[in-house]
């Protein structure tokens, strides 16, 4: 017996179930040390749209890891739910930085296989402006439509519509209220055009993409945290403050011990390698400043070391020799304290 198509019933997969399946599928493709933070899903008819936010370990190629996660999540969601997944999004929301690796001298790190070609820019969705504009437009259009339908069926026009028409008929462009309203409308239009044309997301840095269909970006705060961890791993650095902008990365390091010049040179080398490891399409220019921490003693120079004098068999101190000997005021050459005469003369081992 064949049941008619209209009586067979329907199967509905809830968005919550789709989201859980997508999160589990994304977790299967994560590298060691990664985790799924949150996800979202929407179902419309026989298609589903999924989005998953993940935390990746550092260092790792974020673009390749995101591609594997996206493909796995889309394939497993489609296979387990029976829905088509035309679009799947993977957001790298955080990086877990591990211990600073030892960077050998003279090692160059290629940021990407194709030499750092810029991937397409990720555009901001701007959901809040779109929702506000859609709500305002829907309310205005609904009021006008309801008033027009009421007039067509023999009703009187709404009072607000006649008041607006009367006010517009009695006020011209020279009125201050009209000018202020026009300026506000012009600013709102310019703002909407900017939202539509500008890509936004200026707090993210574009990463090099291995393919034309891959778009990757790194948050500037995450890049700053990674550079700070690398800076604190430099011997002698006890404090670090990092600011990352689109064109420049500034590092202010506090030196607790060691020569500040040597500490700065080592910090520049380590941070240059860390910038290349981020895989950015255009690594920002690095600027490193070091400053000795307050309360830390200055380094002792080599020429200020005084040789230790040991007495000989006769009970006199042997005259120290060598490059480490530095004459001190009030000290004779033979190692005994020199005596100042009544006239302020200094005896250097001879007779007064």
PDB file of N, CA, C and O in Angstrom, residues 220 223-225 227-228 231 240-253 271 275 284-290:
ATOM      1  N   UNK A 220      43.860  42.105  16.056  1.00  0.00           N
ATOM      2  CA  UNK A 220      45.068  42.805  16.507  1.00  0.00           C
ATOM      3  C   UNK A 220      45.384  42.527  17.966  1.00  0.00           C
ATOM      4  O   UNK A 220      46.551  42.503  18.365  1.00  0.00           O
ATOM      5  N   UNK A 223      47.266  39.266  18.037  1.00  0.00           N
ATOM      6  CA  UNK A 223      48.647  39.466  17.597  1.00  0.00           C
ATOM      7  C   UNK A 223      49.475  40.140  18.686  1.00  0.00           C
ATOM      8  O   UNK A 223      50.644  39.786  18.898  1.00  0.00           O
ATOM      9  N   UNK A 224      48.891  41.107  19.400  1.00  0.00           N
ATOM     10  CA  UNK A 224      49.617  41.783  20.471  1.00  0.00           C
ATOM     11  C   UNK A 224      49.938  40.820  21.611  1.00  0.00           C
ATOM     12  O   UNK A 224      51.028  40.870  22.192  1.00  0.00           O
ATOM     13  N   UNK A 225      49.004  39.929  21.950  1.00  0.00           N
ATOM     14  CA  UNK A 225      49.275  38.960  23.011  1.00  0.00           C
ATOM     15  C   UNK A 225      50.391  38.009  22.622  1.00  0.00           C
ATOM     16  O   UNK A 225      51.246  37.652  23.453  1.00  0.00           O
ATOM     17  N   UNK A 227      52.897  38.609  20.476  1.00  0.00           N
ATOM     18  CA  UNK A 227      54.168  39.333  20.511  1.00  0.00           C
ATOM     19  C   UNK A 227      54.613  39.595  21.953  1.00  0.00           C
ATOM     20  O   UNK A 227      55.815  39.581  22.249  1.00  0.00           O
ATOM     21  N   UNK A 228      53.676  39.850  22.841  1.00  0.00           N
ATOM     22  CA  UNK A 228      54.050  40.067  24.237  1.00  0.00           C
ATOM     23  C   UNK A 228      54.641  38.798  24.851  1.00  0.00           C
ATOM     24  O   UNK A 228      55.620  38.857  25.611  1.00  0.00           O
ATOM     25  N   UNK A 231      58.107  38.526  23.596  1.00  0.00           N
ATOM     26  CA  UNK A 231      58.996  39.518  24.201  1.00  0.00           C
ATOM     27  C   UNK A 231      59.375  39.134  25.625  1.00  0.00           C
ATOM     28  O   UNK A 231      60.528  39.301  26.037  1.00  0.00           O
ATOM     29  N   UNK A 240      56.664  43.890  29.466  1.00  0.00           N
ATOM     30  CA  UNK A 240      56.492  44.217  28.045  1.00  0.00           C
ATOM     31  C   UNK A 240      55.086  44.741  27.821  1.00  0.00           C
ATOM     32  O   UNK A 240      54.122  44.238  28.397  1.00  0.00           O
ATOM     33  N   UNK A 241      55.007  45.758  26.997  1.00  0.00           N
ATOM     34  CA  UNK A 241      53.735  46.336  26.580  1.00  0.00           C
ATOM     35  C   UNK A 241      53.748  46.440  25.060  1.00  0.00           C
ATOM     36  O   UNK A 241      54.647  47.038  24.484  1.00  0.00           O
ATOM     37  N   UNK A 242      52.734  45.850  24.420  1.00  0.00           N
ATOM     38  CA  UNK A 242      52.710  45.744  22.963  1.00  0.00           C
ATOM     39  C   UNK A 242      51.418  46.368  22.446  1.00  0.00           C
ATOM     40  O   UNK A 242      50.327  46.108  22.976  1.00  0.00           O
ATOM     41  N   UNK A 243      51.550  47.191  21.428  1.00  0.00           N
ATOM     42  CA  UNK A 243      50.405  47.750  20.709  1.00  0.00           C
ATOM     43  C   UNK A 243      50.585  47.454  19.229  1.00  0.00           C
ATOM     44  O   UNK A 243      51.654  47.736  18.670  1.00  0.00           O
ATOM     45  N   UNK A 244      49.572  46.890  18.618  1.00  0.00           N
ATOM     46  CA  UNK A 244      49.632  46.509  17.212  1.00  0.00           C
ATOM     47  C   UNK A 244      48.605  47.337  16.447  1.00  0.00           C
ATOM     48  O   UNK A 244      47.408  47.320  16.787  1.00  0.00           O
ATOM     49  N   UNK A 245      49.077  48.053  15.461  1.00  0.00           N
ATOM     50  CA  UNK A 245      48.206  48.803  14.567  1.00  0.00           C
ATOM     51  C   UNK A 245      48.295  48.195  13.173  1.00  0.00           C
ATOM     52  O   UNK A 245      48.974  47.189  12.971  1.00  0.00           O
ATOM     53  N   UNK A 246      47.608  48.811  12.246  1.00  0.00           N
ATOM     54  CA  UNK A 246      47.569  48.232  10.905  1.00  0.00           C
ATOM     55  C   UNK A 246      48.917  48.325  10.203  1.00  0.00           C
ATOM     56  O   UNK A 246      49.262  47.448   9.409  1.00  0.00           O
ATOM     57  N   UNK A 247      49.683  49.346  10.477  1.00  0.00           N
ATOM     58  CA  UNK A 247      50.957  49.544   9.781  1.00  0.00           C
ATOM     59  C   UNK A 247      52.168  49.464  10.693  1.00  0.00           C
ATOM     60  O   UNK A 247      53.287  49.433  10.197  1.00  0.00           O
ATOM     61  N   UNK A 248      51.955  49.421  12.018  1.00  0.00           N
ATOM     62  CA  UNK A 248      53.107  49.454  12.910  1.00  0.00           C
ATOM     63  C   UNK A 248      52.799  48.679  14.182  1.00  0.00           C
ATOM     64  O   UNK A 248      51.665  48.686  14.670  1.00  0.00           O
ATOM     65  N   UNK A 249      53.816  48.015  14.689  1.00  0.00           N
ATOM     66  CA  UNK A 249      53.738  47.287  15.955  1.00  0.00           C
ATOM     67  C   UNK A 249      54.779  47.878  16.894  1.00  0.00           C
ATOM     68  O   UNK A 249      55.973  47.874  16.581  1.00  0.00           O
ATOM     69  N   UNK A 250      54.330  48.404  18.015  1.00  0.00           N
ATOM     70  CA  UNK A 250      55.221  49.019  18.980  1.00  0.00           C
ATOM     71  C   UNK A 250      55.372  48.154  20.216  1.00  0.00           C
ATOM     72  O   UNK A 250      54.397  47.635  20.754  1.00  0.00           O
ATOM     73  N   UNK A 251      56.608  47.985  20.663  1.00  0.00           N
ATOM     74  CA  UNK A 251      56.915  47.159  21.832  1.00  0.00           C
ATOM     75  C   UNK A 251      57.747  48.002  22.791  1.00  0.00           C
ATOM     76  O   UNK A 251      58.777  48.560  22.405  1.00  0.00           O
ATOM     77  N   UNK A 252      57.281  48.103  24.032  1.00  0.00           N
ATOM     78  CA  UNK A 252      58.022  48.768  25.096  1.00  0.00           C
ATOM     79  C   UNK A 252      58.368  47.718  26.142  1.00  0.00           C
ATOM     80  O   UNK A 252      57.481  47.157  26.783  1.00  0.00           O
ATOM     81  N   UNK A 253      59.652  47.469  26.290  1.00  0.00           N
ATOM     82  CA  UNK A 253      60.123  46.405  27.171  1.00  0.00           C
ATOM     83  C   UNK A 253      60.896  46.999  28.336  1.00  0.00           C
ATOM     84  O   UNK A 253      61.651  47.963  28.172  1.00  0.00           O
ATOM     85  N   UNK A 271      61.171  39.070  17.803  1.00  0.00           N
ATOM     86  CA  UNK A 271      59.882  39.623  17.392  1.00  0.00           C
ATOM     87  C   UNK A 271      59.746  39.687  15.879  1.00  0.00           C
ATOM     88  O   UNK A 271      58.639  39.542  15.342  1.00  0.00           O
ATOM     89  N   UNK A 275      56.631  37.981  13.946  1.00  0.00           N
ATOM     90  CA  UNK A 275      55.758  38.646  12.981  1.00  0.00           C
ATOM     91  C   UNK A 275      55.627  37.834  11.703  1.00  0.00           C
ATOM     92  O   UNK A 275      54.547  37.756  11.104  1.00  0.00           O
ATOM     93  N   UNK A 284      53.286  44.386   9.952  1.00  0.00           N
ATOM     94  CA  UNK A 284      53.519  45.780  10.342  1.00  0.00           C
ATOM     95  C   UNK A 284      54.987  46.034  10.673  1.00  0.00           C
ATOM     96  O   UNK A 284      55.730  45.117  11.024  1.00  0.00           O
ATOM     97  N   UNK A 285      55.393  47.280  10.538  1.00  0.00           N
ATOM     98  CA  UNK A 285      56.763  47.665  10.878  1.00  0.00           C
ATOM     99  C   UNK A 285      56.952  47.569  12.385  1.00  0.00           C
ATOM    100  O   UNK A 285      56.092  47.984  13.169  1.00  0.00           O
ATOM    101  N   UNK A 286      58.074  47.010  12.790  1.00  0.00           N
ATOM    102  CA  UNK A 286      58.360  46.771  14.199  1.00  0.00           C
ATOM    103  C   UNK A 286      59.180  47.910  14.776  1.00  0.00           C
ATOM    104  O   UNK A 286      60.161  48.359  14.173  1.00  0.00           O
ATOM    105  N   UNK A 287      58.769  48.358  15.964  1.00  0.00           N
ATOM    106  CA  UNK A 287      59.491  49.404  16.684  1.00  0.00           C
ATOM    107  C   UNK A 287      59.622  48.965  18.135  1.00  0.00           C
ATOM    108  O   UNK A 287      58.623  48.797  18.828  1.00  0.00           O
ATOM    109  N   UNK A 288      60.866  48.765  18.566  1.00  0.00           N
ATOM    110  CA  UNK A 288      61.140  48.241  19.900  1.00  0.00           C
ATOM    111  C   UNK A 288      61.851  49.308  20.721  1.00  0.00           C
ATOM    112  O   UNK A 288      62.852  49.895  20.260  1.00  0.00           O
ATOM    113  N   UNK A 289      61.347  49.556  21.912  1.00  0.00           N
ATOM    114  CA  UNK A 289      61.973  50.468  22.862  1.00  0.00           C
ATOM    115  C   UNK A 289      62.225  49.716  24.156  1.00  0.00           C
ATOM    116  O   UNK A 289      61.337  49.015  24.658  1.00  0.00           O
ATOM    117  N   UNK A 290      63.424  49.863  24.710  1.00  0.00           N
ATOM    118  CA  UNK A 290      63.777  49.217  25.960  1.00  0.00           C
ATOM    119  C   UNK A 290      64.109  50.287  26.987  1.00  0.00           C
ATOM    120  O   UNK A 290      64.610  51.366  26.649  1.00  0.00           O
TER     121      UNK A 290
END
